[in-house]
CSV table of C-alpha atoms in Angstrom, one decimal:
chain,number,residue,atom,x,y,z
A,1,MET,CA,-63.5,-18.4,41.6
A,2,SER,CA,-60.4,-20.6,42.0
A,3,ARG,CA,-60.3,-21.2,38.2
A,4,LEU,CA,-60.3,-17.4,37.5
A,5,ARG,CA,-57.5,-17.0,40.0
A,6,LEU,CA,-55.5,-19.7,38.3
A,7,GLN,CA,-55.9,-18.1,34.9
A,8,VAL,CA,-54.9,-14.7,36.2
A,9,HIS,CA,-51.9,-16.3,37.8
A,10,MET,CA,-50.7,-18.1,34.6
A,11,ARG,CA,-50.9,-15.1,32.3
A,12,PRO,CA,-47.8,-13.3,33.6
A,13,SER,CA,-45.8,-16.5,33.4
A,14,PHE,CA,-46.7,-16.9,29.7
A,15,ARG,CA,-45.7,-13.3,28.9
A,16,LYS,CA,-42.4,-13.7,30.8
A,17,HIS,CA,-41.1,-16.5,28.5
A,18,GLY,CA,-42.4,-15.2,25.1
A,19,PHE,CA,-41.7,-12.2,22.8
A,20,THR,CA,-44.1,-9.5,21.8
A,21,LEU,CA,-44.4,-8.4,18.2
A,22,ILE,CA,-42.7,-5.1,19.1
A,23,GLU,CA,-39.8,-6.9,20.6
A,24,LEU,CA,-39.4,-9.1,17.5
A,25,LEU,CA,-39.6,-6.0,15.3
A,26,VAL,CA,-36.9,-4.3,17.4
A,27,VAL,CA,-34.6,-7.3,17.0
A,28,MET,CA,-35.1,-7.4,13.3
A,29,ALA,CA,-34.4,-3.7,13.0
A,30,VAL,CA,-31.1,-4.1,15.0
A,31,LEU,CA,-30.1,-7.0,12.8
A,32,GLY,CA,-30.8,-5.0,9.7
A,33,ILE,CA,-28.7,-2.1,11.0
A,34,LEU,CA,-25.8,-4.4,11.8
A,35,THR,CA,-26.0,-6.0,8.3
A,36,ALA,CA,-26.0,-2.6,6.7
A,37,ILE,CA,-22.9,-1.6,8.7
A,38,LEU,CA,-21.0,-4.9,8.3
A,39,LEU,CA,-21.6,-5.6,4.5
A,40,PRO,CA,-19.6,-2.5,3.3
A,41,VAL,CA,-16.8,-3.5,5.7
A,42,TYR,CA,-16.8,-7.0,4.4
A,43,SER,CA,-16.8,-5.8,0.8
A,44,SER,CA,-14.0,-3.4,1.5
A,45,ILE,CA,-11.9,-6.2,3.1
A,46,ARG,CA,-12.6,-8.5,0.2
A,47,ASN,CA,-11.7,-5.9,-2.4
A,48,LYS,CA,-8.5,-5.1,-0.5
A,49,THR,CA,-7.5,-8.8,-0.3
A,50,GLN,CA,-8.2,-9.3,-4.0
A,51,SER,CA,-6.1,-6.3,-4.9
A,52,THR,CA,-3.2,-7.5,-2.7
A,53,VAL,CA,-3.2,-10.9,-4.4
A,54,CYS,CA,-3.4,-9.2,-7.8
A,55,ILE,CA,-0.4,-7.1,-6.9
A,56,SER,CA,1.5,-10.2,-5.9
A,57,ASN,CA,0.6,-11.8,-9.2
A,58,LEU,CA,2.0,-8.9,-11.1
A,59,ARG,CA,5.2,-9.0,-9.1
A,60,GLN,CA,5.6,-12.7,-10.0
A,61,ILE,CA,5.1,-11.8,-13.7
A,62,GLY,CA,7.6,-9.0,-13.3
A,63,ALA,CA,10.1,-11.4,-11.7
A,64,ALA,CA,9.6,-13.8,-14.6
A,65,PHE,CA,10.3,-11.0,-17.1
A,66,SER,CA,13.4,-10.1,-15.2
A,67,THR,CA,14.7,-13.7,-15.2
A,68,TYR,CA,13.9,-14.0,-18.9
A,69,LYS,CA,16.0,-10.8,-19.6
A,70,ILE,CA,19.0,-12.2,-17.6
A,71,ASP,CA,18.9,-15.4,-19.7
A,72,ASN,CA,18.3,-13.6,-23.0
A,73,LYS,CA,20.9,-10.8,-23.3
A,74,GLY,CA,18.6,-8.2,-21.6
A,75,ASN,CA,15.7,-8.7,-24.0
A,76,LEU,CA,12.0,-9.0,-23.4
A,77,PRO,CA,10.3,-11.9,-25.1
A,78,ALA,CA,8.3,-11.5,-28.3
A,79,VAL,CA,4.6,-11.0,-27.8
A,80,GLY,CA,3.5,-11.8,-31.4
A,81,PHE,CA,3.4,-14.8,-33.7
A,82,PRO,CA,6.5,-15.3,-35.9
A,83,GLY,CA,6.3,-13.1,-39.0
A,84,SER,CA,3.2,-11.3,-37.8
A,85,SER,CA,2.6,-7.9,-36.3
A,86,SER,CA,-0.3,-9.2,-34.3
A,87,VAL,CA,-0.1,-9.7,-30.6
A,88,GLY,CA,-0.4,-13.4,-29.7
A,89,GLU,CA,-0.7,-15.2,-26.4
A,90,TRP,CA,2.5,-13.7,-25.0
A,91,PHE,CA,2.1,-15.9,-21.9
A,92,LYS,CA,2.3,-19.0,-24.1
A,93,SER,CA,5.7,-18.1,-25.6
A,94,ASP,CA,9.0,-19.3,-24.1
A,95,PHE,CA,8.3,-16.8,-21.4
A,96,PHE,CA,5.8,-19.4,-20.1
A,97,THR,CA,8.4,-21.6,-18.5
A,98,TYR,CA,9.7,-18.7,-16.4
A,99,LEU,CA,6.3,-18.2,-14.8
A,100,SER,CA,5.0,-21.7,-14.0
A,101,ASP,CA,5.8,-25.4,-14.1
A,102,GLY,CA,2.7,-25.7,-16.3
A,103,ILE,CA,0.6,-27.7,-13.9
A,104,ALA,CA,-1.8,-24.8,-13.3
A,105,PHE,CA,-2.1,-23.8,-17.0
A,106,ASN,CA,-4.1,-24.9,-20.0
A,107,ASP,CA,-4.0,-23.6,-23.6
A,108,TYR,CA,-6.0,-20.7,-22.1
A,109,PRO,CA,-5.1,-20.4,-18.4
A,110,PHE,CA,-8.4,-18.7,-17.7
A,111,GLU,CA,-10.8,-21.4,-19.0
A,112,LYS,CA,-11.7,-24.6,-17.2
A,113,LYS,CA,-10.5,-27.8,-18.8
A,114,GLU,CA,-11.1,-31.3,-17.8
A,115,THR,CA,-8.0,-33.4,-17.2
A,116,SER,CA,-7.4,-37.0,-16.0
A,117,SER,CA,-7.1,-35.6,-12.5
A,118,GLY,CA,-10.1,-33.3,-12.7
A,119,VAL,CA,-10.4,-29.6,-13.6
A,120,ALA,CA,-7.0,-27.9,-13.8
A,121,PRO,CA,-6.5,-25.3,-11.1
A,122,PHE,CA,-6.3,-22.4,-13.5
A,123,ASN,CA,-7.5,-19.9,-10.9
A,124,ASN,CA,-4.5,-20.5,-8.7
A,125,SER,CA,-2.0,-19.3,-11.4
A,126,PRO,CA,-0.4,-15.8,-11.3
A,127,LEU,CA,-2.1,-15.1,-14.6
A,128,PHE,CA,-5.5,-15.1,-12.9
A,129,CYS,CA,-6.8,-12.1,-10.9
A,130,PRO,CA,-9.1,-13.1,-8.0
A,131,ALA,CA,-11.3,-10.1,-8.7
A,132,CYS,CA,-12.4,-11.8,-11.9
A,133,ASP,CA,-15.2,-14.3,-12.2
A,134,PRO,CA,-13.5,-17.8,-12.6
A,135,GLU,CA,-16.4,-18.8,-14.8
A,136,ASP,CA,-15.5,-16.2,-17.3
A,137,SER,CA,-12.6,-16.7,-19.8
A,138,ILE,CA,-11.3,-13.1,-19.9
A,139,LYS,CA,-7.6,-12.6,-19.8
A,140,PRO,CA,-7.1,-10.5,-16.6
A,141,TYR,CA,-3.6,-9.1,-17.5
A,142,GLY,CA,-2.4,-7.6,-20.8
A,143,VAL,CA,0.9,-6.5,-22.1
A,144,ASN,CA,1.5,-2.9,-23.1
A,145,LEU,CA,0.9,-3.0,-26.9
A,146,TRP,CA,3.0,0.1,-27.7
A,147,LEU,CA,6.3,-1.1,-26.3
A,148,TRP,CA,6.7,-3.6,-29.2
A,149,GLN,CA,5.1,-1.5,-31.9
A,150,SER,CA,5.5,-3.3,-35.2
A,151,GLN,CA,8.3,-5.6,-33.8
A,152,ARG,CA,5.9,-7.8,-31.9
A,153,SER,CA,7.2,-11.1,-33.3
A,154,TYR,CA,10.7,-10.3,-32.1
A,155,PRO,CA,12.4,-9.8,-28.7
A,156,ILE,CA,13.0,-6.2,-27.7
A,157,ASN,CA,15.6,-4.6,-25.5
A,158,PRO,CA,14.1,-2.2,-22.9
A,159,MET,CA,17.4,-0.4,-22.3
A,160,PRO,CA,16.5,2.7,-24.4
A,161,LEU,CA,13.6,3.5,-22.2
A,162,PRO,CA,14.3,6.9,-20.6
A,163,ASP,CA,12.5,6.1,-17.4
A,164,PRO,CA,11.4,2.4,-17.0
A,165,ALA,CA,9.7,3.3,-13.7
A,166,LYS,CA,7.1,5.4,-15.6
A,167,THR,CA,6.4,2.9,-18.4
A,168,MET,CA,3.8,0.2,-18.1
A,169,LEU,CA,4.7,-3.4,-19.0
A,170,VAL,CA,1.6,-5.4,-17.8
A,171,ALA,CA,-1.6,-4.3,-16.1
A,172,ASP,CA,-5.2,-5.2,-15.3
A,173,LYS,CA,-7.4,-5.3,-18.3
A,174,GLU,CA,-10.8,-6.2,-19.6
A,175,GLY,CA,-11.9,-8.5,-22.4
A,176,HIS,CA,-10.4,-11.5,-24.2
A,177,LEU,CA,-7.4,-10.0,-25.9
A,178,SER,CA,-3.8,-10.4,-24.6
A,179,TYR,CA,-2.7,-6.7,-24.8
A,180,ILE,CA,-3.7,-3.2,-23.6
A,181,ASN,CA,-4.3,-0.4,-26.0
A,182,SER,CA,-4.0,3.3,-25.1
A,183,PRO,CA,-7.2,5.2,-24.2
A,184,SER,CA,-6.8,7.3,-27.4
A,185,ASN,CA,-6.8,4.1,-29.5
A,186,MET,CA,-9.7,2.2,-28.2
A,187,SER,CA,-13.5,2.5,-27.9
A,188,SER,CA,-15.4,2.2,-24.7
A,189,ASN,CA,-16.3,-1.4,-25.4
A,190,SER,CA,-12.8,-2.5,-26.6
A,191,GLU,CA,-11.5,-5.9,-25.7
A,192,SER,CA,-8.1,-4.3,-24.9
A,193,LYS,CA,-8.9,-1.6,-22.4
A,194,LEU,CA,-7.5,-1.2,-18.9
A,195,SER,CA,-9.6,-2.4,-16.0
A,196,ASP,CA,-10.8,-0.5,-12.9
A,197,ARG,CA,-11.9,-3.7,-11.2
A,198,HIS,CA,-10.2,-2.9,-7.9
A,199,ASN,CA,-12.7,-0.4,-6.6
A,200,GLY,CA,-11.8,2.1,-9.3
A,201,PHE,CA,-8.0,1.3,-9.3
A,202,THR,CA,-5.8,-0.4,-11.8
A,203,ASN,CA,-2.8,-2.5,-10.8
A,204,VAL,CA,0.2,-1.8,-13.0
A,205,LEU,CA,3.5,-3.6,-13.4
A,206,PHE,CA,6.1,-1.1,-14.7
A,207,CYS,CA,9.2,-1.9,-16.7
A,208,ASP,CA,11.5,-1.5,-13.7
A,209,GLY,CA,9.7,-4.3,-11.9
A,210,HIS,CA,7.7,-2.3,-9.4
A,211,VAL,CA,3.9,-2.5,-9.1
A,212,SER,CA,1.5,0.3,-8.3
A,213,SER,CA,-2.2,0.6,-7.8
A,214,ILE,CA,-3.3,3.7,-9.7
A,215,PRO,CA,-6.7,5.4,-10.0
A,216,TYR,CA,-8.2,4.4,-13.3
A,217,ARG,CA,-9.4,7.9,-14.0
A,218,GLU,CA,-5.9,9.2,-13.5
A,219,ILE,CA,-4.5,6.9,-16.2
A,220,ILE,CA,-7.3,7.9,-18.6
A,221,GLU,CA,-6.9,11.6,-18.0
A,222,LYS,CA,-3.1,12.0,-17.5
A,223,HIS,CA,-1.8,9.2,-19.8
A,224,HIS,CA,-4.4,9.4,-22.6
A,225,ASP,CA,-2.1,9.3,-25.6
A,226,ILE,CA,0.6,6.8,-26.8
A,227,THR,CA,3.2,9.6,-26.8
A,228,ASP,CA,3.0,9.7,-23.0
A,229,PRO,CA,6.0,8.0,-21.3
A,230,PHE,CA,3.5,5.7,-19.6
A,231,TRP,CA,3.1,3.8,-22.9
A,232,GLY,CA,6.8,4.0,-24.0
A,233,TRP,CA,5.9,4.4,-27.7
A,234,GLY,CA,8.9,4.7,-30.0
A,235,ALA,CA,11.4,4.0,-27.3
A,236,LEU,CA,12.3,0.3,-27.9
A,237,VAL,CA,13.9,-1.3,-30.9
A,238,ARG,CA,14.5,-4.8,-32.1
A,239,PRO,CA,18.0,-5.9,-30.9
A,240,SER,CA,20.6,-5.9,-33.7
A,241,GLY,CA,21.5,-9.2,-35.2
A,242,ASP,CA,18.2,-10.8,-34.4
Protein backbone atom coordinates (compact mmCIF):
# COMPACT_ATOMS: atom_id res chain seq x y z
CA MET A 1 0.00 0.00 0.00
CA SER A 2 2.81 2.37 0.88
CA ARG A 3 4.55 1.64 -2.45
CA LEU A 4 1.38 2.56 -4.35
CA ARG A 5 1.08 5.80 -2.42
CA LEU A 6 4.72 6.63 -3.20
CA GLN A 7 4.19 6.11 -6.91
CA VAL A 8 1.07 8.24 -6.91
CA HIS A 9 2.89 10.93 -5.00
CA MET A 10 5.83 11.01 -7.49
CA ARG A 11 3.89 11.27 -10.71
CA PRO A 12 2.77 14.89 -10.31
CA SER A 13 6.35 15.89 -9.50
CA PHE A 14 7.57 14.33 -12.78
CA ARG A 15 4.95 16.13 -14.85
CA LYS A 16 5.68 19.42 -13.14
CA HIS A 17 9.29 19.51 -14.41
CA GLY A 18 8.76 18.08 -17.91
CA PHE A 19 7.08 19.15 -21.18
CA THR A 20 4.21 17.44 -22.87
CA LEU A 21 4.18 16.84 -26.61
CA ILE A 22 1.49 19.48 -27.03
CA GLU A 23 3.61 22.05 -25.19
CA LEU A 24 6.60 21.31 -27.41
CA LEU A 25 4.46 21.63 -30.53
CA VAL A 26 3.14 24.98 -29.33
CA VAL A 27 6.68 26.26 -28.73
CA MET A 28 7.77 25.09 -32.19
CA ALA A 29 4.74 26.76 -33.76
CA VAL A 30 5.52 30.04 -31.99
CA LEU A 31 9.16 29.89 -33.13
CA GLY A 32 8.01 29.22 -36.68
CA ILE A 33 5.68 32.22 -36.61
CA LEU A 34 8.42 34.48 -35.21
CA THR A 35 10.85 33.29 -37.89
CA ALA A 36 8.29 33.95 -40.62
CA ILE A 37 7.79 37.47 -39.27
CA LEU A 38 11.45 38.34 -38.70
CA LEU A 39 13.00 36.95 -41.89
CA PRO A 40 11.31 39.47 -44.22
CA VAL A 41 12.27 42.26 -41.82
CA TYR A 42 15.89 41.12 -41.81
CA SER A 43 15.87 40.78 -45.60
CA SER A 44 14.43 44.28 -45.99
CA ILE A 45 17.05 45.78 -43.66
CA ARG A 46 19.85 43.95 -45.49
CA ASN A 47 18.60 45.11 -48.91
CA LYS A 48 18.29 48.69 -47.68
CA THR A 49 21.81 48.62 -46.26
CA GLN A 50 23.25 47.22 -49.48
CA SER A 51 21.48 49.87 -51.54
CA THR A 52 22.76 52.61 -49.23
CA VAL A 53 26.35 51.40 -49.63
CA CYS A 54 25.84 51.17 -53.40
CA ILE A 55 24.58 54.76 -53.52
CA SER A 56 27.66 55.82 -51.55
CA ASN A 57 29.85 53.99 -54.08
CA LEU A 58 28.23 55.81 -56.98
CA ARG A 59 28.69 59.15 -55.23
CA GLN A 60 32.40 58.37 -54.86
CA ILE A 61 32.57 57.50 -58.55
CA GLY A 62 30.75 60.74 -59.34
CA ALA A 63 33.21 62.72 -57.20
CA ALA A 64 36.09 61.06 -59.04
CA PHE A 65 34.60 62.07 -62.40
CA SER A 66 34.13 65.63 -61.13
CA THR A 67 37.74 65.87 -59.95
CA TYR A 68 38.92 64.44 -63.25
CA LYS A 69 36.96 67.12 -65.11
CA ILE A 70 38.54 69.88 -63.01
CA ASP A 71 42.01 68.60 -63.89
CA ASN A 72 41.22 68.00 -67.57
CA LYS A 73 39.56 71.13 -68.93
CA GLY A 74 36.06 69.97 -68.06
CA ASN A 75 36.33 66.73 -70.01
CA LEU A 76 35.23 63.24 -69.07
CA PRO A 77 37.84 60.48 -69.57
CA ALA A 78 37.92 58.20 -72.58
CA VAL A 79 36.16 54.89 -72.03
CA GLY A 80 37.62 52.99 -74.97
CA PHE A 81 40.95 51.74 -76.16
CA PRO A 82 43.08 54.18 -78.22
CA GLY A 83 42.05 54.10 -81.87
CA SER A 84 39.08 51.85 -81.17
CA SER A 85 35.33 52.44 -80.95
CA SER A 86 34.97 49.61 -78.43
CA VAL A 87 34.36 50.35 -74.78
CA GLY A 88 37.24 49.16 -72.64
CA GLU A 89 37.73 48.95 -68.90
CA TRP A 90 37.02 52.63 -68.30
CA PHE A 91 37.87 52.25 -64.62
CA LYS A 92 41.42 51.21 -65.59
CA SER A 93 42.17 54.40 -67.52
CA ASP A 94 43.83 57.46 -65.99
CA PHE A 95 40.50 57.93 -64.22
CA PHE A 96 41.60 55.05 -61.99
CA THR A 97 43.93 57.23 -59.93
CA TYR A 98 41.06 59.56 -59.02
CA LEU A 99 39.08 56.74 -57.46
CA SER A 100 41.55 54.73 -55.40
CA ASP A 101 45.16 54.44 -54.33
CA GLY A 102 45.17 51.07 -56.06
CA ILE A 103 45.50 48.93 -52.95
CA ALA A 104 42.01 47.47 -53.27
CA PHE A 105 42.20 46.92 -57.01
CA ASN A 106 43.47 44.17 -59.29
CA ASP A 107 43.45 43.99 -63.09
CA TYR A 108 39.78 43.17 -62.62
CA PRO A 109 38.57 44.71 -59.36
CA PHE A 110 35.81 42.14 -59.00
CA GLU A 111 37.91 38.97 -59.15
CA LYS A 112 39.94 37.48 -56.34
CA LYS A 113 43.67 37.56 -56.82
CA GLU A 114 46.35 36.16 -54.55
CA THR A 115 49.00 38.65 -53.49
CA SER A 116 52.02 38.47 -51.20
CA SER A 117 49.79 39.68 -48.38
CA GLY A 118 46.86 37.41 -49.21
CA VAL A 119 43.73 38.04 -51.26
CA ALA A 120 43.37 41.67 -52.29
CA PRO A 121 40.31 43.28 -50.65
CA PHE A 122 38.51 43.85 -53.94
CA ASN A 123 35.08 43.81 -52.34
CA ASN A 124 35.89 46.92 -50.29
CA SER A 125 36.37 49.11 -53.35
CA PRO A 126 33.78 51.65 -54.55
CA LEU A 127 33.55 49.66 -57.78
CA PHE A 128 32.00 46.70 -55.98
CA CYS A 129 28.29 46.61 -55.11
CA PRO A 130 27.58 44.71 -51.86
CA ALA A 131 24.40 43.27 -53.39
CA CYS A 132 26.56 41.25 -55.79
CA ASP A 133 28.08 37.88 -55.00
CA PRO A 134 31.80 38.45 -54.23
CA GLU A 135 32.53 35.05 -55.75
CA ASP A 136 31.24 36.24 -59.12
CA SER A 137 33.34 38.36 -61.47
CA ILE A 138 30.57 40.58 -62.84
CA LYS A 139 31.22 44.28 -63.18
CA PRO A 140 28.51 45.82 -60.97
CA TYR A 141 28.67 49.31 -62.51
CA GLY A 142 28.68 50.34 -66.13
CA VAL A 143 29.17 53.61 -67.96
CA ASN A 144 26.45 54.98 -70.25
CA LEU A 145 27.50 53.73 -73.70
CA TRP A 146 25.64 56.40 -75.63
CA LEU A 147 27.32 59.46 -74.15
CA TRP A 148 30.55 58.70 -75.99
CA GLN A 149 28.98 57.28 -79.17
CA SER A 150 31.80 56.61 -81.64
CA GLN A 151 34.27 58.84 -79.76
CA ARG A 152 34.95 56.28 -77.05
CA SER A 153 38.73 56.39 -77.27
CA TYR A 154 38.75 60.17 -76.64
CA PRO A 155 37.77 62.44 -73.76
CA ILE A 156 34.42 64.17 -74.16
CA ASN A 157 33.02 67.42 -72.81
CA PRO A 158 29.63 67.14 -71.08
CA MET A 159 28.83 70.85 -71.37
CA PRO A 160 26.47 70.47 -74.38
CA LEU A 161 24.10 68.29 -72.34
CA PRO A 162 20.79 70.17 -72.12
CA ASP A 163 19.99 68.76 -68.66
CA PRO A 164 22.80 66.80 -66.95
CA ALA A 165 20.47 65.98 -64.05
CA LYS A 166 18.41 63.79 -66.41
CA THR A 167 21.26 61.99 -68.18
CA MET A 168 22.79 58.82 -66.76
CA LEU A 169 26.56 58.56 -66.39
CA VAL A 170 27.03 55.29 -64.45
CA ALA A 171 24.52 52.81 -63.00
CA ASP A 172 23.95 49.31 -61.64
CA LYS A 173 24.35 46.68 -64.33
CA GLU A 174 24.42 42.95 -64.96
CA GLY A 175 27.03 40.89 -66.75
CA HIS A 176 30.73 41.16 -67.47
CA LEU A 177 30.89 44.16 -69.81
CA SER A 178 31.91 47.64 -68.68
CA TYR A 179 29.07 49.62 -70.20
CA ILE A 180 25.27 49.87 -70.25
CA ASN A 181 23.20 49.66 -73.40
CA SER A 182 19.70 51.07 -73.84
CA PRO A 183 16.71 48.70 -73.51
CA SER A 184 15.97 49.09 -77.22
CA ASN A 185 19.48 47.91 -78.12
CA MET A 186 19.93 44.82 -76.00
CA SER A 187 18.39 41.41 -75.60
CA SER A 188 17.04 40.04 -72.33
CA ASN A 189 20.25 38.08 -71.72
CA SER A 190 22.62 40.90 -72.67
CA GLU A 191 25.84 41.39 -70.72
CA SER A 192 25.26 45.15 -70.76
CA LYS A 193 21.78 45.58 -69.32
CA LEU A 194 20.73 47.60 -66.29
CA SER A 195 20.29 45.72 -63.03
CA ASP A 196 17.31 45.68 -60.68
CA ARG A 197 19.24 43.98 -57.88
CA HIS A 198 18.09 46.42 -55.19
CA ASN A 199 14.64 44.91 -54.70
CA GLY A 200 13.48 46.03 -58.14
CA PHE A 201 15.33 49.37 -58.10
CA THR A 202 18.37 50.59 -60.05
CA ASN A 203 20.83 53.05 -58.54
CA VAL A 204 21.87 55.68 -61.08
CA LEU A 205 24.64 58.30 -61.06
CA PHE A 206 23.63 61.25 -63.25
CA CYS A 207 25.91 63.63 -65.10
CA ASP A 208 25.34 66.43 -62.58
CA GLY A 209 26.74 64.21 -59.82
CA HIS A 210 23.56 63.28 -57.96
CA VAL A 211 22.48 59.66 -57.40
CA SER A 212 18.92 58.35 -57.47
CA SER A 213 17.33 54.97 -56.84
CA ILE A 214 14.82 54.42 -59.65
CA PRO A 215 12.34 51.59 -60.22
CA TYR A 216 13.79 49.35 -62.92
CA ARG A 217 10.45 49.09 -64.72
CA GLU A 218 10.22 52.88 -64.89
CA ILE A 219 13.54 53.07 -66.73
CA ILE A 220 12.54 50.30 -69.13
CA GLU A 221 9.14 51.83 -69.87
CA LYS A 222 9.92 55.57 -69.85
CA HIS A 223 13.51 55.61 -71.12
CA HIS A 224 13.39 52.78 -73.61
CA ASP A 225 15.10 54.44 -76.57
CA ILE A 226 18.50 56.11 -76.94
CA THR A 227 16.83 59.33 -78.12
CA ASP A 228 15.50 59.85 -74.58
CA PRO A 229 17.45 62.48 -72.57
CA PHE A 230 18.22 59.72 -70.05
CA TRP A 231 20.82 58.37 -72.50
CA GLY A 232 22.17 61.68 -73.83
CA TRP A 233 22.66 60.30 -77.32
CA GLY A 234 24.02 62.86 -79.77
CA ALA A 235 24.61 65.55 -77.15
CA LEU A 236 28.34 65.25 -76.49
CA VAL A 237 31.23 65.81 -78.86
CA ARG A 238 34.96 65.28 -78.81
CA PRO A 239 36.71 68.44 -77.58
CA SER A 240 38.30 70.46 -80.36
CA GLY A 241 42.06 70.21 -80.64
CA ASP A 242 42.21 66.69 -79.15
